[in-house]
Coordinates of C-alpha atoms and ligand atoms in Angstrom, one line a residue:
X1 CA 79.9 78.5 103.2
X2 CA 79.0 81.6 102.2
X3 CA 75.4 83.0 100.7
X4 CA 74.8 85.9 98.9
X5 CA 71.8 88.7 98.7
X6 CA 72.0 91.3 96.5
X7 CA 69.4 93.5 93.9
X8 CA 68.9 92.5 90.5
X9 CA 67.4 95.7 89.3
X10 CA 68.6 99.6 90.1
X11 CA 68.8 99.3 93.9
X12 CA 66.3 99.7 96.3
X13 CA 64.8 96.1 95.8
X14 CA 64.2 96.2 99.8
X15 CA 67.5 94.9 100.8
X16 CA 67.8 95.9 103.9
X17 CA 64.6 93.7 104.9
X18 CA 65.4 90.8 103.2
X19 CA 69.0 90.6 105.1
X20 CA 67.4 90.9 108.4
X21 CA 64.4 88.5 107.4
X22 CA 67.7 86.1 106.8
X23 CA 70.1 87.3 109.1
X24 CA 69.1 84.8 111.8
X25 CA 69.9 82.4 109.8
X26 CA 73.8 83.6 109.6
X27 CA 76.8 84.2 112.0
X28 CA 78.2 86.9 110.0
X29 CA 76.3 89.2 108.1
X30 CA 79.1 91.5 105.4
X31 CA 79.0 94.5 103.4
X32 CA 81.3 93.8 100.2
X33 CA 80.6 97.0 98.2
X34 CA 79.2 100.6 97.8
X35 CA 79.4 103.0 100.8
X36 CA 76.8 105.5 101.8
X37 CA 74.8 106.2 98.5
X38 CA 73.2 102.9 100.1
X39 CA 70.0 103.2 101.7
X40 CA 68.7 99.7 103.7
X41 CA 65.8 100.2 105.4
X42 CA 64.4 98.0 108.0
X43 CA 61.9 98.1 110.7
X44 CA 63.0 97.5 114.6
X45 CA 60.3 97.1 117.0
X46 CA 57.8 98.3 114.5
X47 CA 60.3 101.6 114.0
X48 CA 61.9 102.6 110.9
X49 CA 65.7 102.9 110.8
X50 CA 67.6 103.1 107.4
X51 CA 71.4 101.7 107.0
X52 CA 74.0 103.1 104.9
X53 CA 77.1 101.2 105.5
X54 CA 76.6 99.4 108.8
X55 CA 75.2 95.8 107.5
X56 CA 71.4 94.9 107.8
X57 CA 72.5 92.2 110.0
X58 CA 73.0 94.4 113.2
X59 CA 70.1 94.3 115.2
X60 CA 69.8 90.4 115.3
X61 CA 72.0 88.7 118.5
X62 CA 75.2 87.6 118.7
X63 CA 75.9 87.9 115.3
X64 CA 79.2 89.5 113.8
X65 CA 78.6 92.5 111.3
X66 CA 81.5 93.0 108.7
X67 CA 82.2 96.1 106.5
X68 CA 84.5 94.4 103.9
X69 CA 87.6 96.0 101.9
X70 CA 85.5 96.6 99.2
X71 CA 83.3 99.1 100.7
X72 CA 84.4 102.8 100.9
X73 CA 83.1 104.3 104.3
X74 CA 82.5 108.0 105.4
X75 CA 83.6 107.9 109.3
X76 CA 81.1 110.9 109.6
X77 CA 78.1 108.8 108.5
X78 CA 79.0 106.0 110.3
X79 CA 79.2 107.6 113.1
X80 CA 75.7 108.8 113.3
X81 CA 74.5 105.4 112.1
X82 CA 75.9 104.3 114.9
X83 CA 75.0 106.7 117.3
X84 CA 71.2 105.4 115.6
X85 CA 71.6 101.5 116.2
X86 CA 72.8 102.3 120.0
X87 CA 69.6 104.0 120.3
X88 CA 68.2 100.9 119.6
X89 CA 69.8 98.8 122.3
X90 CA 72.6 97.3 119.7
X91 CA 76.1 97.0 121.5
X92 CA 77.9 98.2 118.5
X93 CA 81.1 97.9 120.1
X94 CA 80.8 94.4 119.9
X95 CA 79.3 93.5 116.8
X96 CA 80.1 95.9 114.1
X97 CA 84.0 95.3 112.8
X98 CA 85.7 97.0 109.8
X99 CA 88.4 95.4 107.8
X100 CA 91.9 97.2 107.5
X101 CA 91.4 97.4 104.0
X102 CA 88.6 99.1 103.4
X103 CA 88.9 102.3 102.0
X104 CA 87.7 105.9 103.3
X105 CA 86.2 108.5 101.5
X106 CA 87.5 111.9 102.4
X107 CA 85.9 115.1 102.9
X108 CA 87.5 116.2 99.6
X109 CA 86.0 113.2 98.1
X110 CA 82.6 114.6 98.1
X111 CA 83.3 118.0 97.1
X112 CA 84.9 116.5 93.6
X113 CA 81.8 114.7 93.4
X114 CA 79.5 117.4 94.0
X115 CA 81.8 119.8 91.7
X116 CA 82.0 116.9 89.0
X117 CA 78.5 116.7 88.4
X118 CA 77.8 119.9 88.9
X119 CA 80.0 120.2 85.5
X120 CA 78.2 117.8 83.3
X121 CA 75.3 119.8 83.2
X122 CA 72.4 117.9 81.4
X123 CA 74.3 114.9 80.8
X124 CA 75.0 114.2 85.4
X125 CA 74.5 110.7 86.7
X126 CA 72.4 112.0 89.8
X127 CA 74.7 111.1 91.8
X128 CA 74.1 110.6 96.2
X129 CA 76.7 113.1 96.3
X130 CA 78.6 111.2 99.0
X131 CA 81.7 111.2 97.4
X132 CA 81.4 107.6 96.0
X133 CA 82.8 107.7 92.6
X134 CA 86.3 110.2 93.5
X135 CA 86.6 107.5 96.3
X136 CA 86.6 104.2 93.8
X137 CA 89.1 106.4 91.8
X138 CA 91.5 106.7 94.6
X139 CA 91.6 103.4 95.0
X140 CA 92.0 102.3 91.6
X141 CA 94.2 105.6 91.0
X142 CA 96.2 104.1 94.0
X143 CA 96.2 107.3 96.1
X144 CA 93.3 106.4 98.4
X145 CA 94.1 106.3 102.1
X146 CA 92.7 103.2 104.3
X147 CA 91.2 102.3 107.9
X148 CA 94.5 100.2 108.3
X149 CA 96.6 103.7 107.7
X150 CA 95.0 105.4 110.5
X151 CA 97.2 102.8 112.7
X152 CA 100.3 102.7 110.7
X153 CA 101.1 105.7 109.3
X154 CA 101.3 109.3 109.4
X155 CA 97.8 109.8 108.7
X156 CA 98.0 113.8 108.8
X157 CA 100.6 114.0 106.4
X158 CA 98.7 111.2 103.6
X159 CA 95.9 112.9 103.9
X160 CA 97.5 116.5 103.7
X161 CA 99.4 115.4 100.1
X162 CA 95.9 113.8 99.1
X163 CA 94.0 116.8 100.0
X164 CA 96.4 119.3 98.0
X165 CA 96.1 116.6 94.7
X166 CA 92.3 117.4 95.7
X167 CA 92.6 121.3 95.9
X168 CA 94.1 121.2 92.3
X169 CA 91.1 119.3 90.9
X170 CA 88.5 121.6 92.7
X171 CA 90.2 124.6 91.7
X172 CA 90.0 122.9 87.9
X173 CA 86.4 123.0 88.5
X174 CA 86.5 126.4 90.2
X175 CA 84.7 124.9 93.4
X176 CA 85.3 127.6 96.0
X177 CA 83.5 126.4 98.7
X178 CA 84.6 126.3 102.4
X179 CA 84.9 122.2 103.6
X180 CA 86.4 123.1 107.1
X181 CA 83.2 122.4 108.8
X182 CA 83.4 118.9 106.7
X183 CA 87.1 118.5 107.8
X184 CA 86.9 119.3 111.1
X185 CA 83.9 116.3 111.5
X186 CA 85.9 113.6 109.3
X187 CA 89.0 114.2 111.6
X188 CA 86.5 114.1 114.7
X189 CA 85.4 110.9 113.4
X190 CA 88.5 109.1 112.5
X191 CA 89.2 109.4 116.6
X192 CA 85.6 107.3 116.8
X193 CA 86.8 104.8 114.6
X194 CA 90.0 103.9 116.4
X195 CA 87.5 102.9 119.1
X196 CA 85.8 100.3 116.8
X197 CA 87.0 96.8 116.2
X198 CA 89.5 96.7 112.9
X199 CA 90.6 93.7 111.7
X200 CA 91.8 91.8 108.8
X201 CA 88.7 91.3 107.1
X202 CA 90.5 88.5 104.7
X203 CA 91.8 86.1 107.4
X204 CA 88.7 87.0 109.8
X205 CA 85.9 85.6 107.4
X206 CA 88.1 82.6 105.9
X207 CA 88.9 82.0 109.8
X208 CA 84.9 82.2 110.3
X209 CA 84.0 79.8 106.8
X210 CA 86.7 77.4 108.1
X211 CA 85.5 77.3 111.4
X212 CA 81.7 76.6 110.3
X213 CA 80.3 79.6 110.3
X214 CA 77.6 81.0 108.4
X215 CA 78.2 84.1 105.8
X216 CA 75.8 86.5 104.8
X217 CA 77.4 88.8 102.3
X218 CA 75.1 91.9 101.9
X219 CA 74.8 93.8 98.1
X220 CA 74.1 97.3 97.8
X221 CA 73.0 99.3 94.7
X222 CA 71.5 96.5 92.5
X223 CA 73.3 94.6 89.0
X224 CA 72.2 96.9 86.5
X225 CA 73.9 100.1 88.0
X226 CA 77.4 97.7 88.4
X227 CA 80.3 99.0 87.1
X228 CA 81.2 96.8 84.5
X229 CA 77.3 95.4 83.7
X230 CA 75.0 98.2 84.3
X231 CA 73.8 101.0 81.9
X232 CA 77.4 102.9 81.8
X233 CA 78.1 105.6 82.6
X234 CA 74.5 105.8 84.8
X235 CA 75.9 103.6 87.3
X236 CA 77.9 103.2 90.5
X237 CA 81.1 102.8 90.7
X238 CA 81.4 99.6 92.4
X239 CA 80.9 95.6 91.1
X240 CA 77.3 95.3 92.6
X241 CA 77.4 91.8 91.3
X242 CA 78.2 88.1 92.9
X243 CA 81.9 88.2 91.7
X244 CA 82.4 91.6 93.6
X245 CA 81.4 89.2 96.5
X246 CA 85.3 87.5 96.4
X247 CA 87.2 90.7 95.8
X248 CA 85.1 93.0 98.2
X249 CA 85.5 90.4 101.0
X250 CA 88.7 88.2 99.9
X251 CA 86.9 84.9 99.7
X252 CA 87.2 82.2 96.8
X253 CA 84.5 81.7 94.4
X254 CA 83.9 78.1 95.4
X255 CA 82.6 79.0 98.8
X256 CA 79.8 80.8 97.5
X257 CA 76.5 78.5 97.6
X258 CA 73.3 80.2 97.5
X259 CA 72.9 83.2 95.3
X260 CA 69.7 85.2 96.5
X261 CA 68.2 87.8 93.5
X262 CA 65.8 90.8 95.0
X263 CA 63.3 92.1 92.3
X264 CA 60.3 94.3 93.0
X265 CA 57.5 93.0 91.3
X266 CA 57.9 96.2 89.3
X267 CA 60.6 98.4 88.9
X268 CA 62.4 101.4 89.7
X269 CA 65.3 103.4 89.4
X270 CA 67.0 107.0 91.1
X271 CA 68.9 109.3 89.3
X272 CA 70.0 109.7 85.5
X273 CA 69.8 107.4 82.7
X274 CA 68.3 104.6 80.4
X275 CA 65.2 103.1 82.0
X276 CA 63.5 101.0 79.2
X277 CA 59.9 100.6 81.2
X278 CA 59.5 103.5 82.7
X279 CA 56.2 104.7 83.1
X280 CA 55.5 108.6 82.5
X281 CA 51.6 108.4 83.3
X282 CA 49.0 107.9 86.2
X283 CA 50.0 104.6 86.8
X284 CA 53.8 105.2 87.3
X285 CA 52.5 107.9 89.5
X286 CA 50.0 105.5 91.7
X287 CA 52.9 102.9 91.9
X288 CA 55.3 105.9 93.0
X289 CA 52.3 106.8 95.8
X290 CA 51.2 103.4 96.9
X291 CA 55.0 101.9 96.6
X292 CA 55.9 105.1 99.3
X293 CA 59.1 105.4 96.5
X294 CA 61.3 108.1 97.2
X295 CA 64.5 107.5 97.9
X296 CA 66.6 106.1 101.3
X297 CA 69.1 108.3 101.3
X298 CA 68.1 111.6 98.9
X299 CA 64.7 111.7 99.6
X300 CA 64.3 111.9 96.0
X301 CA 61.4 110.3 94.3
X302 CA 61.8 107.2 92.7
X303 CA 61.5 106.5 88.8
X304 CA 59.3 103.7 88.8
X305 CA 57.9 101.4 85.9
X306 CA 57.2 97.6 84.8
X307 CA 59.1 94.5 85.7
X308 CA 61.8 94.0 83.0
X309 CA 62.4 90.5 82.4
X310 CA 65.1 91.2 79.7
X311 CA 67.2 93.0 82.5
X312 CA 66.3 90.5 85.2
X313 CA 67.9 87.6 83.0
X314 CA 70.7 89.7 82.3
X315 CA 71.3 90.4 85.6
X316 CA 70.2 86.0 86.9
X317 CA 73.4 85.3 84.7
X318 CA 75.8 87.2 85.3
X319 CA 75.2 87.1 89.0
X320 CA 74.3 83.0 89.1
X321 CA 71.0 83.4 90.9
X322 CA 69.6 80.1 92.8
X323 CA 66.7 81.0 94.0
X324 CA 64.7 84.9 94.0
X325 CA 62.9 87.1 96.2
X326 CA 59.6 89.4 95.3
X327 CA 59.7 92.3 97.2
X328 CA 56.7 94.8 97.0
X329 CA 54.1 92.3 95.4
X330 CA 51.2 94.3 97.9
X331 CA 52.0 97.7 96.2
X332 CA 50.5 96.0 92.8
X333 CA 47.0 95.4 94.8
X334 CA 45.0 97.9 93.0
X335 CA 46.1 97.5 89.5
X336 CA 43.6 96.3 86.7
X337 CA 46.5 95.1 84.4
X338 CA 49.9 94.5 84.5
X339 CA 52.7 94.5 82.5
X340 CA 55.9 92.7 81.8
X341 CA 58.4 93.3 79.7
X342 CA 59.2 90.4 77.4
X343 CA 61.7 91.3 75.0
X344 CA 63.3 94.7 73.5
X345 CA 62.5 95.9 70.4
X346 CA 65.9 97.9 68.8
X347 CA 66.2 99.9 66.4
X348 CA 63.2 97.4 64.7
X349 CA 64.6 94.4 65.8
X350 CA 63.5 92.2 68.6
X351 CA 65.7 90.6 71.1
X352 CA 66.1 89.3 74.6
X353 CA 69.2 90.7 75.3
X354 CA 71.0 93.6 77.2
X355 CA 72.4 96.0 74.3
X356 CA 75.9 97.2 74.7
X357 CA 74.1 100.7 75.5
X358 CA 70.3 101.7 75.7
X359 CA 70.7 105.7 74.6
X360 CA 71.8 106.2 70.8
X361 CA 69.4 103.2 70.2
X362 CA 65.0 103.4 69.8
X363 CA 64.4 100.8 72.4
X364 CA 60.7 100.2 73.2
X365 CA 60.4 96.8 76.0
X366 CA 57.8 94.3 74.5
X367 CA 55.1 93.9 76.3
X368 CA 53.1 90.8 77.5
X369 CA 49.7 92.1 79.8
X370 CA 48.4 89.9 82.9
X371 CA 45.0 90.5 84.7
X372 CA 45.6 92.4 88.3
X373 CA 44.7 89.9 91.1
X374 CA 42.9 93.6 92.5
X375 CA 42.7 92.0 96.1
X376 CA 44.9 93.7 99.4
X377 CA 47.4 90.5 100.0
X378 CA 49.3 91.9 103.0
X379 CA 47.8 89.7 105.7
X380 CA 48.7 86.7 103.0
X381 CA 50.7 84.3 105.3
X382 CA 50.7 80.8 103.1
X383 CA 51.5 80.7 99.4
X384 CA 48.7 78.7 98.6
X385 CA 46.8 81.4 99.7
X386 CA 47.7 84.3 97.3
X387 CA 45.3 85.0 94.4
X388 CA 44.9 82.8 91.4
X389 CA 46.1 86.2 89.0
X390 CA 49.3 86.7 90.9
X391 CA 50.1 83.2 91.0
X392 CA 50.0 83.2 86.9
X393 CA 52.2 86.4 87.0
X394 CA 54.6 84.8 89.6
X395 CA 54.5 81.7 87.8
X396 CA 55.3 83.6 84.6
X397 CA 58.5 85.0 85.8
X398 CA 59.4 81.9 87.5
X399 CA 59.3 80.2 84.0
X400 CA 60.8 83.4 81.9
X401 CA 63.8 83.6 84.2
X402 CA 64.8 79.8 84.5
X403 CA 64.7 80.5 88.6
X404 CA 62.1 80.2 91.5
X405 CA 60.5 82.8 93.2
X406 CA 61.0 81.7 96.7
X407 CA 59.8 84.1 98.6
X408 CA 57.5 87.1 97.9
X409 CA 57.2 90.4 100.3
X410 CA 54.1 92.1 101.3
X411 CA 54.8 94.5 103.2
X412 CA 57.6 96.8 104.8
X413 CA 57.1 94.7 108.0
X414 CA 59.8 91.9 109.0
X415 CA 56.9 89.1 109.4
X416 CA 55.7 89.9 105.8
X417 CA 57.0 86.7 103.7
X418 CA 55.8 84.5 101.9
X419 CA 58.1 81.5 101.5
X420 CA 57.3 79.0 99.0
X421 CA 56.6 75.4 100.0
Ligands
GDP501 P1 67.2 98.6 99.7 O1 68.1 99.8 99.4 O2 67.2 97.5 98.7 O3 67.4 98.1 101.1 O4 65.7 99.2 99.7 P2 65.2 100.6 100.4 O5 65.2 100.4 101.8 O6 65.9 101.7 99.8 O7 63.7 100.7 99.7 C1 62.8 99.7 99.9 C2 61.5 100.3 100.6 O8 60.4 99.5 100.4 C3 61.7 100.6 102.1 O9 61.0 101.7 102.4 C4 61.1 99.3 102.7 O10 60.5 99.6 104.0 C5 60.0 99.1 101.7 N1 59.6 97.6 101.5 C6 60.4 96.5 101.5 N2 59.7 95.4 101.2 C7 58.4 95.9 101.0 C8 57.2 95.2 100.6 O11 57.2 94.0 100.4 N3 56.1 96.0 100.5 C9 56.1 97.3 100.7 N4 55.0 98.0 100.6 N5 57.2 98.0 101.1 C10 58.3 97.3 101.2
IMO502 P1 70.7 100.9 97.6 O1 71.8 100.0 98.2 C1 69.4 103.3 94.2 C2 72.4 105.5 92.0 C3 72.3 107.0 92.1 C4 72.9 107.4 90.8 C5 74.0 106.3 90.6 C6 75.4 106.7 91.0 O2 69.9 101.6 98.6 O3 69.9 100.1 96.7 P2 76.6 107.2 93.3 O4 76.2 108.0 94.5 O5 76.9 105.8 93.5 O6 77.7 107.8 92.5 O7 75.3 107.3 92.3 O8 73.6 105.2 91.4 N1 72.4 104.8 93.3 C7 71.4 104.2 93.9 N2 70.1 104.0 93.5 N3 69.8 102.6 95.4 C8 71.0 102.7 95.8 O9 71.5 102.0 96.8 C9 71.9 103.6 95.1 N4 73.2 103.9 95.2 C10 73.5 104.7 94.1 O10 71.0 107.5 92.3 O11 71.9 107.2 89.8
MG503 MG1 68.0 101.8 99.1

C-alpha cells in the first residue's frame, strides 16, 4: 500500500522532518512532484542538511529512495545534493534511483525563467528561479527531454534543437546573458547521472506494492500553490495534491491508504500573491524571528501569518486527509493570543469556502481568538502533557477540519513528536 505526506498550506510545513520521522516505517520513500524550488530540511546527527529533489527518506537504512516521472530534476543540483548526503555516510549509489521518465530541466530552462519574471515586473510570481515552470511547459508542450533519452537517443542533437527553440524565446525577452558556464556543468552532470540507478519508475513501485512493500510518497510545495487548486497564477507549476501522487509515480488511486496533511500551527508563505492572514505587524515579525522563517532554498524571509482553517479544509478535501500533523506548535510559546481564521468575509459576504480568486475581491479572514498556553513545550514528550490552552486550540482545529491532529511537532529535532494516543 502506499501512504502519502504532503503540505496543506504554501510549502514549507516541515516536510522534510516529518518524512524522516516516518521513513522508518517505509521501504520506499518517492518524490512524485516539484523539483529543486523544494527545500526539506532535516537534521542528521544533530546537523542540518536541506533536500531539494533527493527524497527525505535517504538517510534511514536499507531503504529505496525514488525520484518519480513527475518530478523535473536539475542534474547540477543533484549532484551536489549528493555529493552532501555522501558526506553523511549515505551510499547513494545504492539507494537513490530515478525513473526514466522523469523529466530534466535544462540550463535554458532557467534562464526563461529568470528572463520571464524578470518581464512581469510588479505583477512576478517570485519564482525559486530554478527553471521550474519552462520545465512543466516542455513537458506538457511535449518538447521536454528525459533521463530515459540520455540512454536512447542522441541526446546532443535533442537538446541542441531544444536549446535553439530556447535562444528564440530569450532573445524575445532580450536576455543576453552568457549560460556556458551553466552548460558546461549540466553536460558535466548528465555523465554523473549515467552512473546512478535508472529505472522504470512505473513497474519498479507496482513490482514493490505487489511484493508487500511499504510506500512513502513524498509532497513538495504544499496544496494551495498546486497547479489546478492553489491561488493561480501565484503557484507552482506542478499537482502538489494526493491525485498528483498516481500520475507523478504511475500508481492507481486504490492503493493509496493513509493521507498525512502537514500544517504549521500558523502559517506562511514565500513569494508573490494572495495570503488572506497575513500579518504586517510585530507579531508576524516575532513569529518570522522565533519560527527561524526564511526560506530553504532562497534564503528569503518567509511571509508568515494565522492558521487559515478556510484554506486547510479546502486543501483536507481535495487531497482526502486521514489523519494531520502540527508542525511548529513551540514557535507559538510566547504568544498572549492567538488567532484562527474561521471563515472569509467577501466582498460583505461571509463564507467558508476557497473563492475562485482572492485578488479582485476585499477578502478579510474571520477571526475566532484563543488564549496563548505562554509555556516553552519543546521538552513535551506525552500528549497529555501539553497545556490545557493548546489542547483547546488543537482540539478546535481537530473539530473545524473534520480530521485528527495526530501528531504535533516541537521542535526542528527528529525526536520532537508528539503522537496522539
Ligand atoms: P519543508 O519544505 O516542508 O520540508 O519545510 P522546510 O524545511 O522548508 O521548513 C521548515 C523549517 O522548520 C525547517 O527549518 C525545519 O528545521 C523547521 N522545523 C520543522 N518542524 C519544526 C518544529 O516543530 N518546530 C520548529 N521550531 N522548527 C521546525
Ligand atoms: P517546499 O517543498 C515554499 C513558491 C515560490 C513561488 C511559487 C512558484 O520546500 O515546501 P516556482 O519556483 O515553483 O516556479 O515558484 O511557489 N514555492 C515554494 N514555496 N516552499 C516550496 O517548496 C516552494 N516551491 C515553490 O516561492 O511563490
Ligand atoms: Mg521548504
Amino acid at each position: 500500500m502506499v501512504d502519502v505526506i504532503l503540505g496543506l498550506q504554501w510549502g514549507d510545513e516541515g516536510k522534510g522532518k516529518i518524512v524522516d520521522y516516518f521513513a522508518p516505517n517505509y521501504d520506499v520513500i518517492a518524490r512524485f512532484q516539484g523539483g529543486p524550488n523544494a527545500g526539506h530540511t532535516l537534521y542528521v546527527d544533530g546537523k542540518k542538511i536541506v533536500l531539494h529533489q533527493i527524497p527525505s527518506g535517504i538517510f534511514r537504512e536499507n531503504k529505496i529512495n525514488l525520484i518519480g516521472n513527475g518530478v523535473v530534476l536539475d542534474p547540477v543540483i543533484l549532484r551536489k545534493e549528493c555529493d552532501s548526503v555522501a558526506a553523511f555516510g549515505v551510499d547513494y549509489k545504492k539507494s537513490l534511483f530515478i525513473s526514466e521518465r522523469t523529466h530534466f530541466i535544462l540550463p535554458t530552462h532557467r534562464a526563461i525563467d529568470r528572463a520571464s519574471e524578470a518581464a512581469k515586473g510588479k505583477d512576478k510570481i517570485g519564482s525559486t528561479l530554478k527553471g521550474i515552470s519552462p520545465a512543466y511547459m516542455d513537458k506538457t508542450g511535449r518538447n521536454g527531454l528525459r533521463i530515459g533519452d540520455l540512454m536512447v537517443k542522441d541526446f546532443g542533437g535533442q537538446y541542441k534543437k531544444l536549446r535553439d527553440k530556447h535562444q528564440q524565446i530569450l532573445d524575445n525577452f532580450g536576455f543576453d546573458e552568457d549560460i556556458s558556464v551553466w552548460e558546461e556543468e549540466f553536460f558535466e552532470a548528465l555523465e554523473f547521472i549515467k552512473t546512478l540507478q535508472i529505472v522504470n519508475g512505473e513497474y519498479f513501485i507496482n513490482d514493490a506494492i505487489a511484493g508487500g512493500k511499504k510506500i512513502l510518497a513524498e509532497g513538495a510545495q504544499g496544496s494551495m500553490l498546486d497547479v489546478d487548486f492553489g491561488t493561480f497564477p501565484y503557484v507552482t507549476s506542478s499537482s502538489t495534491i494526493t491525485a498528483g501522487v498516481c500520475s507523478g509515480l504511475g500508481i492507481a488511486p486504490q492503493k493509496i491508504k493513509e493521507v498525512i496533511g502537514i500544517t504549521k500551527a500558523y502559517c506562511t508563505r514565500v513569494g508573490s500573491g494572495p495570503f488572506p492572514t497575513e500579518l504586517h505587524d510585530d507579531t508576524g515579525e516575532q513569529i518570522r524571528k522565533s519560527g527561524n522563517e526564511f526560506g530553504s532554498t532562497t534564503g528569503r524571509p518567509r511571509r508568515c501569518g494565522w492558521i487559515d482553517l478556510v484554506a486547510l479544509n479546502f486543501a483536507c478535501m481535495i487531497n482526502g486527509v486521514t489523519q494531520l500533523v502540527m508542525t511548529k506548535a513551540d514557535v507559538l510559546d510566547d504568544l498572549d493570543i492567538l488567532k484562527v481564521a474561521d471563515a472569509y468575509n467577501v466582498d460583505g459576504r461571509e463564507t467558508k469556502q476557497v473563492p475562485f480568486q482572492m485578488e479582485r475581491v476585499k477578502l478579510e479572514p474571520v477571526y475566532k481568538e484563543f488564549n496563548g498556553w505562554k509555556e516553552n513545550i519543546t521538552q513535551v514528550k506525552r500528549f497529555e502533557d501539553v497545556p490545557a490552552a493548546m489542547d483547546i486550540y488543537i482540539k478546535y482545529i481537530n473539530s473545524a477540519l473534520g480530521v485528527p491532529v495526530k501528531y504535533i511537532s516541537n521542535g526542528p529535532g527528529t525526536d520532537q513528536i508528539i503522537v496522539a494516543p
